[in-house]
Amino acid sequence: NDAKEGINVVRFANRIPLLFEAGADVSTRVAQTKIKWSSYKIDHKRDKIGVFVSIVSTKIPYKGTGKEYIGDDITEISHSV
């Protein structure tokens, strides 16, 4: 009952939660713009949706000085999400 309505994205990189810059992250952008939620009969503005993304690699394309989010310039990551 604590989840808010809409899309809630929980992001991990190498088992570490990414807590900042969620709007700039590739997984958040894909979940909000590229997934057709209506094909799953889900109203993405009213229903509570949890999207969990975990990326594990030795070469994660972090953006920002503090490894705060994963850039969306890598198409392989965008397609996988």
mmCIF file of C-alpha atoms in Angstrom:
data_model
loop_
_atom_site.group_PDB
_atom_site.id
_atom_site.type_symbol
_atom_site.label_atom_id
_atom_site.label_comp_id
_atom_site.label_asym_id
_atom_site.label_seq_id
_atom_site.Cartn_x
_atom_site.Cartn_y
_atom_site.Cartn_z
ATOM 1 C CA ASN A 1 0.000 0.000 0.000
ATOM 2 C CA ASP A 2 3.022 2.299 0.241
ATOM 3 C CA ALA A 3 3.647 2.356 -3.511
ATOM 4 C CA LYS A 4 2.500 5.418 -5.376
ATOM 5 C CA GLU A 5 0.345 5.263 -8.470
ATOM 6 C CA GLY A 6 2.150 5.095 -11.782
ATOM 7 C CA ILE A 7 5.491 3.607 -12.695
ATOM 8 C CA ASN A 8 7.955 3.023 -9.855
ATOM 9 C CA VAL A 9 11.418 2.053 -11.086
ATOM 10 C CA VAL A 10 13.925 0.453 -8.715
ATOM 11 C CA ARG A 11 17.413 0.398 -10.210
ATOM 12 C CA PHE A 12 20.483 -1.611 -9.266
ATOM 13 C CA ALA A 13 23.981 -1.665 -10.732
ATOM 14 C CA ASN A 14 26.211 -4.493 -9.548
ATOM 15 C CA ARG A 15 23.804 -5.172 -6.641
ATOM 16 C CA ILE A 16 24.043 -1.565 -5.410
ATOM 17 C CA PRO A 17 20.865 0.539 -5.477
ATOM 18 C CA LEU A 18 20.987 3.672 -7.594
ATOM 19 C CA LEU A 19 19.187 6.261 -5.497
ATOM 20 C CA PHE A 20 19.807 9.533 -7.351
ATOM 21 C CA GLU A 21 19.043 10.980 -10.800
ATOM 22 C CA ALA A 22 16.286 8.469 -11.487
ATOM 23 C CA GLY A 23 14.750 10.578 -14.257
ATOM 24 C CA ALA A 24 17.944 10.557 -16.304
ATOM 25 C CA ASP A 25 18.505 6.809 -16.062
ATOM 26 C CA VAL A 26 18.015 4.549 -19.080
ATOM 27 C CA SER A 27 15.680 2.161 -17.252
ATOM 28 C CA THR A 28 13.348 4.958 -16.139
ATOM 29 C CA ARG A 29 13.202 6.476 -19.615
ATOM 30 C CA VAL A 30 12.450 3.126 -21.234
ATOM 31 C CA ALA A 31 9.748 2.284 -18.674
ATOM 32 C CA GLN A 32 8.037 5.643 -19.139
ATOM 33 C CA THR A 33 8.308 6.130 -22.897
ATOM 34 C CA LYS A 34 9.074 2.931 -24.809
ATOM 35 C CA ILE A 35 6.991 0.230 -23.132
ATOM 36 C CA LYS A 36 3.420 0.005 -24.428
ATOM 37 C CA TRP A 37 1.638 -0.661 -21.149
ATOM 38 C CA SER A 38 -1.763 -0.770 -22.864
ATOM 39 C CA SER A 39 -0.799 -4.024 -24.594
ATOM 40 C CA TYR A 40 -0.603 -5.554 -21.092
ATOM 41 C CA LYS A 41 -3.982 -4.001 -20.197
ATOM 42 C CA ILE A 42 -2.300 -1.737 -17.639
ATOM 43 C CA ASP A 43 -3.102 1.935 -17.113
ATOM 44 C CA HIS A 44 0.377 3.261 -16.388
ATOM 45 C CA LYS A 45 -0.962 6.498 -14.904
ATOM 46 C CA ARG A 46 -3.455 4.953 -12.469
ATOM 47 C CA ASP A 47 -2.193 1.461 -11.644
ATOM 48 C CA LYS A 48 0.722 0.777 -9.325
ATOM 49 C CA ILE A 49 3.562 -0.636 -11.431
ATOM 50 C CA GLY A 50 6.904 -1.789 -10.071
ATOM 51 C CA VAL A 51 9.788 -2.128 -12.516
ATOM 52 C CA PHE A 52 12.955 -3.665 -11.093
ATOM 53 C CA VAL A 53 16.134 -3.415 -13.167
ATOM 54 C CA SER A 54 19.464 -4.943 -12.188
ATOM 55 C CA ILE A 55 22.484 -4.501 -14.446
ATOM 56 C CA VAL A 56 25.589 -6.499 -13.608
ATOM 57 C CA SER A 57 28.769 -5.922 -15.576
ATOM 58 C CA THR A 58 32.381 -4.849 -15.259
ATOM 59 C CA LYS A 59 31.760 -2.021 -17.734
ATOM 60 C CA ILE A 60 28.587 -0.211 -16.727
ATOM 61 C CA PRO A 61 28.302 3.116 -18.597
ATOM 62 C CA TYR A 62 27.698 5.362 -15.591
ATOM 63 C CA LYS A 63 27.001 9.031 -16.118
ATOM 64 C CA GLY A 64 27.691 11.730 -13.571
ATOM 65 C CA THR A 65 30.649 12.065 -11.268
ATOM 66 C CA GLY A 66 29.302 9.873 -8.475
ATOM 67 C CA LYS A 67 28.033 6.916 -10.546
ATOM 68 C CA GLU A 68 24.515 8.183 -9.972
ATOM 69 C CA TYR A 69 22.749 6.848 -13.055
ATOM 70 C CA ILE A 70 23.250 4.802 -16.202
ATOM 71 C CA GLY A 71 23.319 6.710 -19.472
ATOM 72 C CA ASP A 72 20.845 5.986 -22.239
ATOM 73 C CA ASP A 73 23.339 6.312 -25.073
ATOM 74 C CA ILE A 74 24.007 2.547 -25.170
ATOM 75 C CA THR A 75 21.316 0.938 -27.312
ATOM 76 C CA GLU A 76 21.988 -2.604 -26.061
ATOM 77 C CA ILE A 77 21.004 -1.629 -22.517
ATOM 78 C CA SER A 78 17.923 0.199 -23.743
ATOM 79 C CA HIS A 79 16.744 -2.840 -25.739
ATOM 80 C CA SER A 80 17.392 -5.202 -22.827
ATOM 81 C CA VAL A 81 15.332 -3.135 -20.417
#
